[in-house]
């Protein structure tokens, strides 16, 4: 008797639980509604505009810009709110690495921001494929933007995001150290190896690198692979047309990195150092390391952390390798931020307006002049000679390689990053590493 | 135990009405807690298992049922085995360093040294610091080029031991485990200290009269009376280590080359970085099973011990 009754009550309790957990069902219904077709989302957009006169609209924006770049975003939001007095934008500034999981949880949980940041590429495409991103081809003016920049958020001729800034990855160096040892900017890889030898024999770490962060080491692999295999190598491997990720060029690129590691070109324990806590930059600032392959944002970091270092900072492009197919003026670079509208937004048209304001000439100008990034919007006049120079490099370069880890689908990107770290740690041979990437590529890209 | 059971049955037969009243009262008191437990524990475990049967990114509505394939992949996944191994390393290190150090610190606090109050605060400090702050602090201590640890080794003439502590696969996991122990030993110190305070002074006085040495006093009075709290601490420490995440995530992110991956960090990576909600869930569920079995073992062992005592 006793037992039976408790059992019943427990059963009822469990039923209650299941009912209590209903919200997840509701959100999935919502997803279905918003995801049905574009005409419906347009309708809901019209509704919101009609309501706009009486009702307050709140848009949520997630971005990851800090310092002066963050201020540029805030300024764009202020302009937008002035133009649309009935709209309030809740700006939420997120931290770089956790942001990625934050957004996927929000998307999956049915509660994403209306407008969100991305880097375009494979990561954004993941959300596009899951039908979470609004096609904004009709609401943005494609002619405003740099073609290469727009291409990272264009999938099958539809635009899913508007780019604001771009970055180039040169080799930064300490002019003072170069002068002291009579070193010239290298033009060939042989020159670079000579520099590495000169520096190590004088107890200076040639390259400052913090590779716990992984994407930092990926720059070296991308450049080596491009210089050896040419600008089409990655595209062929990615599109599964021609060469593959275990191509000889990739293996040789890995070997070249390990050769550098063995020469002592990187600091002790690179794989335990974190870029975000400034561990590689400290080596640069204290004159204990001479060079650093890093995105243009390094200038921004320097101005923030040690402004007096800026006058010592010079840069050159990664040299070409003799016998390789790549050229010195081919650059690795990327686009960030790209702003997109979430499908689950209740006011997609308003949100697209906000994207237009965020990716406007004004924002891009402010970002370029205050935060040191190259504009993805055409027609910006640069005040900063650094940025002007980098922008010129980008314009004169014949090919731009976008970051692997943001172009590839996330799972494959992770394999690329993990194996590259293992190459730096000498715990995998280049052959093993590239075979693992190729195997994952076959699995992921076949779909 | 058996006797009380008999009594109850007798009672039930005699006064059924009373029983009903009790039942409702019991349910009334248990229901709120059970509801919360049900939603946040039972339901979650069930859903984790459910998700683990799918090939699912976690962000779209396209869930493909693949049965136990995630688990088959898990068994073949070298990184998963590394992470289990690391988890058990952490369990062992926690049991055999955190608890003894906590005990030693607790005993030290009772010794007649001047300024004990200061030491009490100092000993407890690590546990009060935020984990992320500790992680970043130790990243700089372990740093290979200008880190504090290497500098100290250099000063005392042990240059040969200098290394990039968290940058090398062979040392990284030990460096992080040492940090975890540093953080949690004070927690056990407080537990032990509170128990020692509760031991009646008379026992020690009697021992003094019998001429017991300090070691005998510890072995025959303090330790036996501490035993229950030591068992509780051991359970907390084992479960905590099996589910551990924070410092690894902050200090190494599971690297270099997955050498410091734990089950929880690997689960996070698969679920949120690689968009493999299904696979991540199967790691989660495997974690649950492992922790469950280990707990059963400890509880069983404790029962045996209690049986031997009486």
JSON list of C-alpha atoms in Angstrom, two decimals, chain A residues 132-348:
[
{"chain": "A", "resi": 132, "resn": "UNK", "atom": "CA", "xyz": [19.60, 30.90, -37.94]},
{"chain": "A", "resi": 133, "resn": "UNK", "atom": "CA", "xyz": [20.76, 33.90, -39.97]},
{"chain": "A", "resi": 134, "resn": "UNK", "atom": "CA", "xyz": [18.69, 36.34, -42.04]},
{"chain": "A", "resi": 135, "resn": "UNK", "atom": "CA", "xyz": [19.60, 36.80, -45.71]},
{"chain": "A", "resi": 136, "resn": "UNK", "atom": "CA", "xyz": [20.22, 40.57, -45.89]},
{"chain": "A", "resi": 137, "resn": "UNK", "atom": "CA", "xyz": [21.12, 40.76, -49.59]},
{"chain": "A", "resi": 138, "resn": "UNK", "atom": "CA", "xyz": [18.23, 43.18, -50.21]},
{"chain": "A", "resi": 139, "resn": "UNK", "atom": "CA", "xyz": [18.87, 45.45, -47.26]},
{"chain": "A", "resi": 140, "resn": "UNK", "atom": "CA", "xyz": [22.59, 46.14, -47.70]},
{"chain": "A", "resi": 141, "resn": "UNK", "atom": "CA", "xyz": [24.33, 48.00, -50.49]},
{"chain": "A", "resi": 142, "resn": "UNK", "atom": "CA", "xyz": [26.99, 45.55, -51.64]},
{"chain": "A", "resi": 143, "resn": "UNK", "atom": "CA", "xyz": [28.83, 48.22, -53.65]},
{"chain": "A", "resi": 144, "resn": "UNK", "atom": "CA", "xyz": [29.82, 49.99, -50.43]},
{"chain": "A", "resi": 145, "resn": "UNK", "atom": "CA", "xyz": [32.13, 47.20, -49.37]},
{"chain": "A", "resi": 146, "resn": "UNK", "atom": "CA", "xyz": [35.50, 45.81, -50.31]},
{"chain": "A", "resi": 147, "resn": "UNK", "atom": "CA", "xyz": [34.87, 42.72, -52.41]},
{"chain": "A", "resi": 148, "resn": "UNK", "atom": "CA", "xyz": [37.26, 40.42, -50.57]},
{"chain": "A", "resi": 149, "resn": "UNK", "atom": "CA", "xyz": [35.76, 41.50, -47.25]},
{"chain": "A", "resi": 150, "resn": "UNK", "atom": "CA", "xyz": [32.21, 40.91, -48.34]},
{"chain": "A", "resi": 151, "resn": "UNK", "atom": "CA", "xyz": [33.08, 37.47, -49.71]},
{"chain": "A", "resi": 152, "resn": "UNK", "atom": "CA", "xyz": [33.54, 36.00, -46.22]},
{"chain": "A", "resi": 153, "resn": "UNK", "atom": "CA", "xyz": [29.86, 36.52, -45.42]},
{"chain": "A", "resi": 154, "resn": "UNK", "atom": "CA", "xyz": [28.46, 35.71, -48.84]},
{"chain": "A", "resi": 155, "resn": "UNK", "atom": "CA", "xyz": [27.27, 32.17, -49.34]},
{"chain": "A", "resi": 156, "resn": "UNK", "atom": "CA", "xyz": [25.71, 31.05, -52.63]},
{"chain": "A", "resi": 157, "resn": "UNK", "atom": "CA", "xyz": [25.31, 34.67, -53.79]},
{"chain": "A", "resi": 158, "resn": "UNK", "atom": "CA", "xyz": [23.36, 35.68, -50.68]},
{"chain": "A", "resi": 159, "resn": "UNK", "atom": "CA", "xyz": [24.79, 38.14, -48.20]},
{"chain": "A", "resi": 160, "resn": "UNK", "atom": "CA", "xyz": [24.45, 37.14, -44.55]},
{"chain": "A", "resi": 161, "resn": "UNK", "atom": "CA", "xyz": [26.53, 39.82, -42.89]},
{"chain": "A", "resi": 162, "resn": "UNK", "atom": "CA", "xyz": [28.06, 43.25, -43.41]},
{"chain": "A", "resi": 163, "resn": "UNK", "atom": "CA", "xyz": [31.81, 43.66, -42.81]},
{"chain": "A", "resi": 164, "resn": "UNK", "atom": "CA", "xyz": [33.31, 46.65, -41.00]},
{"chain": "A", "resi": 165, "resn": "UNK", "atom": "CA", "xyz": [37.05, 46.11, -40.80]},
{"chain": "A", "resi": 166, "resn": "UNK", "atom": "CA", "xyz": [39.82, 43.93, -42.14]},
{"chain": "A", "resi": 167, "resn": "UNK", "atom": "CA", "xyz": [43.22, 42.94, -40.90]},
{"chain": "A", "resi": 168, "resn": "UNK", "atom": "CA", "xyz": [46.49, 41.93, -42.51]},
{"chain": "A", "resi": 169, "resn": "UNK", "atom": "CA", "xyz": [49.07, 39.76, -40.80]},
{"chain": "A", "resi": 170, "resn": "UNK", "atom": "CA", "xyz": [52.60, 41.09, -41.38]},
{"chain": "A", "resi": 171, "resn": "UNK", "atom": "CA", "xyz": [55.79, 40.24, -39.51]},
{"chain": "A", "resi": 172, "resn": "UNK", "atom": "CA", "xyz": [56.30, 42.93, -36.87]},
{"chain": "A", "resi": 173, "resn": "UNK", "atom": "CA", "xyz": [59.82, 43.61, -35.64]},
{"chain": "A", "resi": 174, "resn": "UNK", "atom": "CA", "xyz": [61.78, 45.70, -33.20]},
{"chain": "A", "resi": 175, "resn": "UNK", "atom": "CA", "xyz": [63.70, 48.28, -35.26]},
{"chain": "A", "resi": 176, "resn": "UNK", "atom": "CA", "xyz": [66.13, 48.93, -32.41]},
{"chain": "A", "resi": 177, "resn": "UNK", "atom": "CA", "xyz": [67.25, 45.31, -32.26]},
{"chain": "A", "resi": 178, "resn": "UNK", "atom": "CA", "xyz": [67.51, 45.08, -36.04]},
{"chain": "A", "resi": 179, "resn": "UNK", "atom": "CA", "xyz": [69.71, 48.20, -36.09]},
{"chain": "A", "resi": 180, "resn": "UNK", "atom": "CA", "xyz": [71.88, 46.97, -33.24]},
{"chain": "A", "resi": 181, "resn": "UNK", "atom": "CA", "xyz": [72.79, 43.77, -35.07]},
{"chain": "A", "resi": 182, "resn": "UNK", "atom": "CA", "xyz": [72.81, 45.32, -38.52]},
{"chain": "A", "resi": 183, "resn": "UNK", "atom": "CA", "xyz": [69.86, 43.29, -39.75]},
{"chain": "A", "resi": 184, "resn": "UNK", "atom": "CA", "xyz": [67.94, 44.25, -42.87]},
{"chain": "A", "resi": 185, "resn": "UNK", "atom": "CA", "xyz": [64.32, 43.38, -43.59]},
{"chain": "A", "resi": 186, "resn": "UNK", "atom": "CA", "xyz": [64.44, 39.94, -45.25]},
{"chain": "A", "resi": 187, "resn": "UNK", "atom": "CA", "xyz": [63.36, 39.34, -48.81]},
{"chain": "A", "resi": 188, "resn": "UNK", "atom": "CA", "xyz": [63.83, 35.60, -49.00]},
{"chain": "A", "resi": 189, "resn": "UNK", "atom": "CA", "xyz": [63.30, 32.81, -46.52]},
{"chain": "A", "resi": 190, "resn": "UNK", "atom": "CA", "xyz": [67.08, 32.25, -46.51]},
{"chain": "A", "resi": 191, "resn": "UNK", "atom": "CA", "xyz": [67.48, 35.84, -45.25]},
{"chain": "A", "resi": 192, "resn": "UNK", "atom": "CA", "xyz": [64.97, 35.10, -42.50]},
{"chain": "A", "resi": 193, "resn": "UNK", "atom": "CA", "xyz": [66.87, 32.00, -41.41]},
{"chain": "A", "resi": 194, "resn": "UNK", "atom": "CA", "xyz": [70.04, 34.11, -41.29]},
{"chain": "A", "resi": 195, "resn": "UNK", "atom": "CA", "xyz": [68.27, 36.62, -39.04]},
{"chain": "A", "resi": 196, "resn": "UNK", "atom": "CA", "xyz": [67.11, 33.81, -36.75]},
{"chain": "A", "resi": 197, "resn": "UNK", "atom": "CA", "xyz": [70.70, 32.61, -36.43]},
{"chain": "A", "resi": 198, "resn": "UNK", "atom": "CA", "xyz": [72.07, 36.08, -35.69]},
{"chain": "A", "resi": 199, "resn": "UNK", "atom": "CA", "xyz": [69.45, 36.65, -33.03]},
{"chain": "A", "resi": 200, "resn": "UNK", "atom": "CA", "xyz": [69.77, 33.30, -31.28]},
{"chain": "A", "resi": 201, "resn": "UNK", "atom": "CA", "xyz": [73.53, 33.64, -31.11]},
{"chain": "A", "resi": 202, "resn": "UNK", "atom": "CA", "xyz": [72.97, 36.97, -29.33]},
{"chain": "A", "resi": 203, "resn": "UNK", "atom": "CA", "xyz": [70.51, 35.43, -26.85]},
{"chain": "A", "resi": 204, "resn": "UNK", "atom": "CA", "xyz": [67.49, 37.12, -28.31]},
{"chain": "A", "resi": 205, "resn": "UNK", "atom": "CA", "xyz": [64.41, 35.05, -29.06]},
{"chain": "A", "resi": 206, "resn": "UNK", "atom": "CA", "xyz": [63.73, 35.58, -32.78]},
{"chain": "A", "resi": 207, "resn": "UNK", "atom": "CA", "xyz": [59.93, 35.21, -32.69]},
{"chain": "A", "resi": 208, "resn": "UNK", "atom": "CA", "xyz": [57.64, 36.10, -29.81]},
{"chain": "A", "resi": 209, "resn": "UNK", "atom": "CA", "xyz": [54.83, 33.58, -29.93]},
{"chain": "A", "resi": 210, "resn": "UNK", "atom": "CA", "xyz": [52.19, 32.55, -27.41]},
{"chain": "A", "resi": 211, "resn": "UNK", "atom": "CA", "xyz": [50.76, 29.37, -28.82]},
{"chain": "A", "resi": 212, "resn": "UNK", "atom": "CA", "xyz": [48.43, 28.14, -26.08]},
{"chain": "A", "resi": 213, "resn": "UNK", "atom": "CA", "xyz": [46.02, 30.34, -27.98]},
{"chain": "A", "resi": 214, "resn": "UNK", "atom": "CA", "xyz": [46.70, 28.16, -31.08]},
{"chain": "A", "resi": 215, "resn": "UNK", "atom": "CA", "xyz": [45.55, 30.62, -33.79]},
{"chain": "A", "resi": 216, "resn": "UNK", "atom": "CA", "xyz": [48.79, 32.48, -33.18]},
{"chain": "A", "resi": 217, "resn": "UNK", "atom": "CA", "xyz": [50.87, 29.53, -34.35]},
{"chain": "A", "resi": 218, "resn": "UNK", "atom": "CA", "xyz": [48.49, 28.91, -37.21]},
{"chain": "A", "resi": 219, "resn": "UNK", "atom": "CA", "xyz": [49.77, 32.13, -38.87]},
{"chain": "A", "resi": 220, "resn": "UNK", "atom": "CA", "xyz": [53.17, 30.51, -39.40]},
{"chain": "A", "resi": 221, "resn": "UNK", "atom": "CA", "xyz": [51.68, 27.41, -40.96]},
{"chain": "A", "resi": 222, "resn": "UNK", "atom": "CA", "xyz": [49.40, 29.42, -43.23]},
{"chain": "A", "resi": 223, "resn": "UNK", "atom": "CA", "xyz": [52.31, 31.54, -44.48]},
{"chain": "A", "resi": 224, "resn": "UNK", "atom": "CA", "xyz": [54.67, 28.63, -44.99]},
{"chain": "A", "resi": 225, "resn": "UNK", "atom": "CA", "xyz": [51.99, 26.66, -46.83]},
{"chain": "A", "resi": 226, "resn": "UNK", "atom": "CA", "xyz": [51.10, 29.64, -49.03]},
{"chain": "A", "resi": 227, "resn": "UNK", "atom": "CA", "xyz": [54.73, 30.43, -49.84]},
{"chain": "A", "resi": 228, "resn": "UNK", "atom": "CA", "xyz": [55.38, 26.80, -50.76]},
{"chain": "A", "resi": 229, "resn": "UNK", "atom": "CA", "xyz": [52.14, 25.73, -52.38]},
{"chain": "A", "resi": 230, "resn": "UNK", "atom": "CA", "xyz": [50.84, 29.02, -53.73]},
{"chain": "A", "resi": 231, "resn": "UNK", "atom": "CA", "xyz": [47.58, 30.88, -53.10]},
{"chain": "A", "resi": 232, "resn": "UNK", "atom": "CA", "xyz": [45.37, 28.13, -54.52]},
{"chain": "A", "resi": 233, "resn": "UNK", "atom": "CA", "xyz": [46.63, 25.38, -52.23]},
{"chain": "A", "resi": 234, "resn": "UNK", "atom": "CA", "xyz": [44.18, 26.04, -49.42]},
{"chain": "A", "resi": 235, "resn": "UNK", "atom": "CA", "xyz": [41.21, 26.64, -51.69]},
{"chain": "A", "resi": 236, "resn": "UNK", "atom": "CA", "xyz": [41.82, 23.39, -53.54]},
{"chain": "A", "resi": 237, "resn": "UNK", "atom": "CA", "xyz": [42.02, 21.47, -50.29]},
{"chain": "A", "resi": 238, "resn": "UNK", "atom": "CA", "xyz": [38.99, 23.23, -48.83]},
{"chain": "A", "resi": 239, "resn": "UNK", "atom": "CA", "xyz": [36.83, 22.84, -51.92]},
{"chain": "A", "resi": 240, "resn": "UNK", "atom": "CA", "xyz": [38.06, 19.29, -52.46]},
{"chain": "A", "resi": 241, "resn": "UNK", "atom": "CA", "xyz": [39.25, 20.10, -55.97]},
{"chain": "A", "resi": 242, "resn": "UNK", "atom": "CA", "xyz": [42.86, 19.11, -56.54]},
{"chain": "A", "resi": 243, "resn": "UNK", "atom": "CA", "xyz": [45.48, 19.16, -53.82]},
{"chain": "A", "resi": 244, "resn": "UNK", "atom": "CA", "xyz": [44.59, 18.05, -50.28]},
{"chain": "A", "resi": 245, "resn": "UNK", "atom": "CA", "xyz": [45.54, 18.91, -46.71]},
{"chain": "A", "resi": 246, "resn": "UNK", "atom": "CA", "xyz": [48.20, 16.22, -46.69]},
{"chain": "A", "resi": 247, "resn": "UNK", "atom": "CA", "xyz": [49.81, 17.69, -49.80]},
{"chain": "A", "resi": 248, "resn": "UNK", "atom": "CA", "xyz": [53.59, 17.85, -49.89]},
{"chain": "A", "resi": 249, "resn": "UNK", "atom": "CA", "xyz": [53.49, 21.63, -49.48]},
{"chain": "A", "resi": 250, "resn": "UNK", "atom": "CA", "xyz": [51.65, 21.26, -46.18]},
{"chain": "A", "resi": 251, "resn": "UNK", "atom": "CA", "xyz": [54.06, 18.63, -44.94]},
{"chain": "A", "resi": 252, "resn": "UNK", "atom": "CA", "xyz": [57.02, 20.77, -45.92]},
{"chain": "A", "resi": 253, "resn": "UNK", "atom": "CA", "xyz": [55.42, 23.74, -44.17]},
{"chain": "A", "resi": 254, "resn": "UNK", "atom": "CA", "xyz": [55.24, 21.67, -40.99]},
{"chain": "A", "resi": 255, "resn": "UNK", "atom": "CA", "xyz": [58.86, 20.61, -41.42]},
{"chain": "A", "resi": 256, "resn": "UNK", "atom": "CA", "xyz": [59.95, 24.22, -41.83]},
{"chain": "A", "resi": 257, "resn": "UNK", "atom": "CA", "xyz": [58.20, 25.11, -38.57]},
{"chain": "A", "resi": 258, "resn": "UNK", "atom": "CA", "xyz": [59.88, 22.26, -36.72]},
{"chain": "A", "resi": 259, "resn": "UNK", "atom": "CA", "xyz": [63.20, 23.33, -38.21]},
{"chain": "A", "resi": 260, "resn": "UNK", "atom": "CA", "xyz": [62.63, 26.79, -36.70]},
{"chain": "A", "resi": 261, "resn": "UNK", "atom": "CA", "xyz": [61.63, 25.26, -33.35]},
{"chain": "A", "resi": 262, "resn": "UNK", "atom": "CA", "xyz": [64.84, 23.26, -33.30]},
{"chain": "A", "resi": 263, "resn": "UNK", "atom": "CA", "xyz": [66.88, 26.37, -34.14]},
{"chain": "A", "resi": 264, "resn": "UNK", "atom": "CA", "xyz": [65.41, 27.99, -31.03]},
{"chain": "A", "resi": 265, "resn": "UNK", "atom": "CA", "xyz": [63.38, 30.53, -32.99]},
{"chain": "A", "resi": 266, "resn": "UNK", "atom": "CA", "xyz": [60.52, 30.53, -30.45]},
{"chain": "A", "resi": 267, "resn": "UNK", "atom": "CA", "xyz": [60.45, 31.16, -26.70]},
{"chain": "A", "resi": 268, "resn": "UNK", "atom": "CA", "xyz": [60.63, 28.33, -24.15]},
{"chain": "A", "resi": 269, "resn": "UNK", "atom": "CA", "xyz": [57.30, 26.56, -23.80]},
{"chain": "A", "resi": 270, "resn": "UNK", "atom": "CA", "xyz": [55.42, 28.42, -26.55]},
{"chain": "A", "resi": 271, "resn": "UNK", "atom": "CA", "xyz": [52.48, 26.08, -26.21]},
{"chain": "A", "resi": 272, "resn": "UNK", "atom": "CA", "xyz": [51.88, 27.12, -22.61]},
{"chain": "A", "resi": 273, "resn": "UNK", "atom": "CA", "xyz": [51.87, 30.85, -23.28]},
{"chain": "A", "resi": 274, "resn": "UNK", "atom": "CA", "xyz": [48.67, 32.79, -23.73]},
{"chain": "A", "resi": 275, "resn": "UNK", "atom": "CA", "xyz": [48.31, 35.70, -26.17]},
{"chain": "A", "resi": 276, "resn": "UNK", "atom": "CA", "xyz": [45.33, 37.15, -24.33]},
{"chain": "A", "resi": 277, "resn": "UNK", "atom": "CA", "xyz": [47.30, 37.62, -21.11]},
{"chain": "A", "resi": 278, "resn": "UNK", "atom": "CA", "xyz": [50.05, 39.34, -23.10]},
{"chain": "A", "resi": 279, "resn": "UNK", "atom": "CA", "xyz": [52.76, 36.76, -22.61]},
{"chain": "A", "resi": 280, "resn": "UNK", "atom": "CA", "xyz": [54.23, 37.07, -26.09]},
{"chain": "A", "resi": 281, "resn": "UNK", "atom": "CA", "xyz": [53.96, 40.86, -26.19]},
{"chain": "A", "resi": 282, "resn": "UNK", "atom": "CA", "xyz": [55.91, 41.14, -22.95]},
{"chain": "A", "resi": 283, "resn": "UNK", "atom": "CA", "xyz": [58.86, 39.47, -24.66]},
{"chain": "A", "resi": 284, "resn": "UNK", "atom": "CA", "xyz": [58.61, 42.03, -27.44]},
{"chain": "A", "resi": 285, "resn": "UNK", "atom": "CA", "xyz": [58.30, 45.03, -25.11]},
{"chain": "A", "resi": 286, "resn": "UNK", "atom": "CA", "xyz": [61.26, 43.97, -23.00]},
{"chain": "A", "resi": 287, "resn": "UNK", "atom": "CA", "xyz": [63.51, 43.58, -26.07]},
{"chain": "A", "resi": 288, "resn": "UNK", "atom": "CA", "xyz": [63.91, 39.85, -25.36]},
{"chain": "A", "resi": 289, "resn": "UNK", "atom": "CA", "xyz": [62.24, 38.91, -28.62]},
{"chain": "A", "resi": 290, "resn": "UNK", "atom": "CA", "xyz": [62.68, 40.62, -31.95]},
{"chain": "A", "resi": 291, "resn": "UNK", "atom": "CA", "xyz": [59.83, 39.63, -34.27]},
{"chain": "A", "resi": 292, "resn": "UNK", "atom": "CA", "xyz": [56.21, 38.58, -34.15]},
{"chain": "A", "resi": 293, "resn": "UNK", "atom": "CA", "xyz": [53.87, 37.33, -36.87]},
{"chain": "A", "resi": 294, "resn": "UNK", "atom": "CA", "xyz": [50.64, 38.97, -35.81]},
{"chain": "A", "resi": 295, "resn": "UNK", "atom": "CA", "xyz": [47.57, 40.75, -37.13]},
{"chain": "A", "resi": 296, "resn": "UNK", "atom": "CA", "xyz": [47.53, 44.52, -37.52]},
{"chain": "A", "resi": 297, "resn": "UNK", "atom": "CA", "xyz": [45.69, 44.77, -34.20]},
{"chain": "A", "resi": 298, "resn": "UNK", "atom": "CA", "xyz": [49.08, 44.42, -32.53]},
{"chain": "A", "resi": 299, "resn": "UNK", "atom": "CA", "xyz": [49.49, 48.17, -33.13]},
{"chain": "A", "resi": 300, "resn": "UNK", "atom": "CA", "xyz": [46.30, 48.68, -31.16]},
{"chain": "A", "resi": 301, "resn": "UNK", "atom": "CA", "xyz": [47.65, 46.47, -28.34]},
{"chain": "A", "resi": 302, "resn": "UNK", "atom": "CA", "xyz": [50.92, 48.41, -28.27]},
{"chain": "A", "resi": 303, "resn": "UNK", "atom": "CA", "xyz": [49.19, 51.78, -28.07]},
{"chain": "A", "resi": 304, "resn": "UNK", "atom": "CA", "xyz": [47.14, 50.46, -25.21]},
{"chain": "A", "resi": 305, "resn": "UNK", "atom": "CA", "xyz": [49.87, 48.72, -23.27]},
{"chain": "A", "resi": 306, "resn": "UNK", "atom": "CA", "xyz": [53.16, 50.43, -24.04]},
{"chain": "A", "resi": 307, "resn": "UNK", "atom": "CA", "xyz": [52.71, 53.49, -26.27]},
{"chain": "A", "resi": 308, "resn": "UNK", "atom": "CA", "xyz": [56.43, 54.32, -26.22]},
{"chain": "A", "resi": 309, "resn": "UNK", "atom": "CA", "xyz": [57.16, 51.03, -27.98]},
{"chain": "A", "resi": 310, "resn": "UNK", "atom": "CA", "xyz": [55.31, 52.14, -31.10]},
{"chain": "A", "resi": 311, "resn": "UNK", "atom": "CA", "xyz": [58.28, 54.07, -32.52]},
{"chain": "A", "resi": 312, "resn": "UNK", "atom": "CA", "xyz": [60.42, 50.92, -32.38]},
{"chain": "A", "resi": 313, "resn": "UNK", "atom": "CA", "xyz": [57.79, 48.88, -34.20]},
{"chain": "A", "resi": 314, "resn": "UNK", "atom": "CA", "xyz": [58.32, 48.14, -37.87]},
{"chain": "A", "resi": 315, "resn": "UNK", "atom": "CA", "xyz": [56.91, 45.48, -40.12]},
{"chain": "A", "resi": 316, "resn": "UNK", "atom": "CA", "xyz": [57.66, 43.55, -43.29]},
{"chain": "A", "resi": 317, "resn": "UNK", "atom": "CA", "xyz": [55.80, 40.87, -45.21]},
{"chain": "A", "resi": 318, "resn": "UNK", "atom": "CA", "xyz": [56.59, 37.22, -44.72]},
{"chain": "A", "resi": 319, "resn": "UNK", "atom": "CA", "xyz": [59.36, 36.47, -47.24]},
{"chain": "A", "resi": 320, "resn": "UNK", "atom": "CA", "xyz": [58.94, 34.14, -50.18]},
{"chain": "A", "resi": 321, "resn": "UNK", "atom": "CA", "xyz": [60.56, 30.72, -50.21]},
{"chain": "A", "resi": 322, "resn": "UNK", "atom": "CA", "xyz": [62.83, 29.83, -53.07]},
{"chain": "A", "resi": 323, "resn": "UNK", "atom": "CA", "xyz": [61.26, 27.23, -55.31]},
{"chain": "A", "resi": 324, "resn": "UNK", "atom": "CA", "xyz": [57.84, 27.82, -53.77]},
{"chain": "A", "resi": 325, "resn": "UNK", "atom": "CA", "xyz": [54.80, 29.01, -55.68]},
{"chain": "A", "resi": 326, "resn": "UNK", "atom": "CA", "xyz": [53.78, 31.83, -53.34]},
{"chain": "A", "resi": 327, "resn": "UNK", "atom": "CA", "xyz": [54.85, 35.47, -53.47]},
{"chain": "A", "resi": 328, "resn": "UNK", "atom": "CA", "xyz": [55.90, 37.87, -50.76]},
{"chain": "A", "resi": 329, "resn": "UNK", "atom": "CA", "xyz": [52.96, 40.16, -51.52]},
{"chain": "A", "resi": 330, "resn": "UNK", "atom": "CA", "xyz": [50.38, 37.46, -50.87]},
{"chain": "A", "resi": 331, "resn": "UNK", "atom": "CA", "xyz": [49.00, 38.13, -47.42]},
{"chain": "A", "resi": 332, "resn": "UNK", "atom": "CA", "xyz": [47.15, 36.30, -44.70]},
{"chain": "A", "resi": 333, "resn": "UNK", "atom": "CA", "xyz": [44.29, 38.35, -43.39]},
{"chain": "A", "resi": 334, "resn": "UNK", "atom": "CA", "xyz": [40.76, 38.33, -42.16]},
{"chain": "A", "resi": 335, "resn": "UNK", "atom": "CA", "xyz": [37.59, 40.28, -41.72]},
{"chain": "A", "resi": 336, "resn": "UNK", "atom": "CA", "xyz": [36.23, 41.34, -38.34]},
{"chain": "A", "resi": 337, "resn": "UNK", "atom": "CA", "xyz": [33.73, 42.37, -37.23]},
{"chain": "A", "resi": 338, "resn": "UNK", "atom": "CA", "xyz": [30.99, 41.15, -39.54]},
{"chain": "A", "resi": 339, "resn": "UNK", "atom": "CA", "xyz": [27.50, 41.92, -38.31]},
{"chain": "A", "resi": 340, "resn": "UNK", "atom": "CA", "xyz": [24.53, 39.67, -39.04]},
{"chain": "A", "resi": 341, "resn": "UNK", "atom": "CA", "xyz": [20.86, 39.44, -38.10]},
{"chain": "A", "resi": 342, "resn": "UNK", "atom": "CA", "xyz": [19.52, 36.39, -36.27]},
{"chain": "A", "resi": 343, "resn": "UNK", "atom": "CA", "xyz": [16.50, 34.63, -37.78]},
{"chain": "A", "resi": 344, "resn": "UNK", "atom": "CA", "xyz": [14.87, 34.49, -34.39]},
{"chain": "A", "resi": 345, "resn": "UNK", "atom": "CA", "xyz": [14.88, 38.29, -34.09]},
{"chain": "A", "resi": 346, "resn": "UNK", "atom": "CA", "xyz": [11.40, 39.77, -33.67]},
{"chain": "A", "resi": 347, "resn": "UNK", "atom": "CA", "xyz": [12.32, 42.87, -35.66]},
{"chain": "A", "resi": 348, "resn": "UNK", "atom": "CA", "xyz": [14.54, 41.65, -38.49]}
]
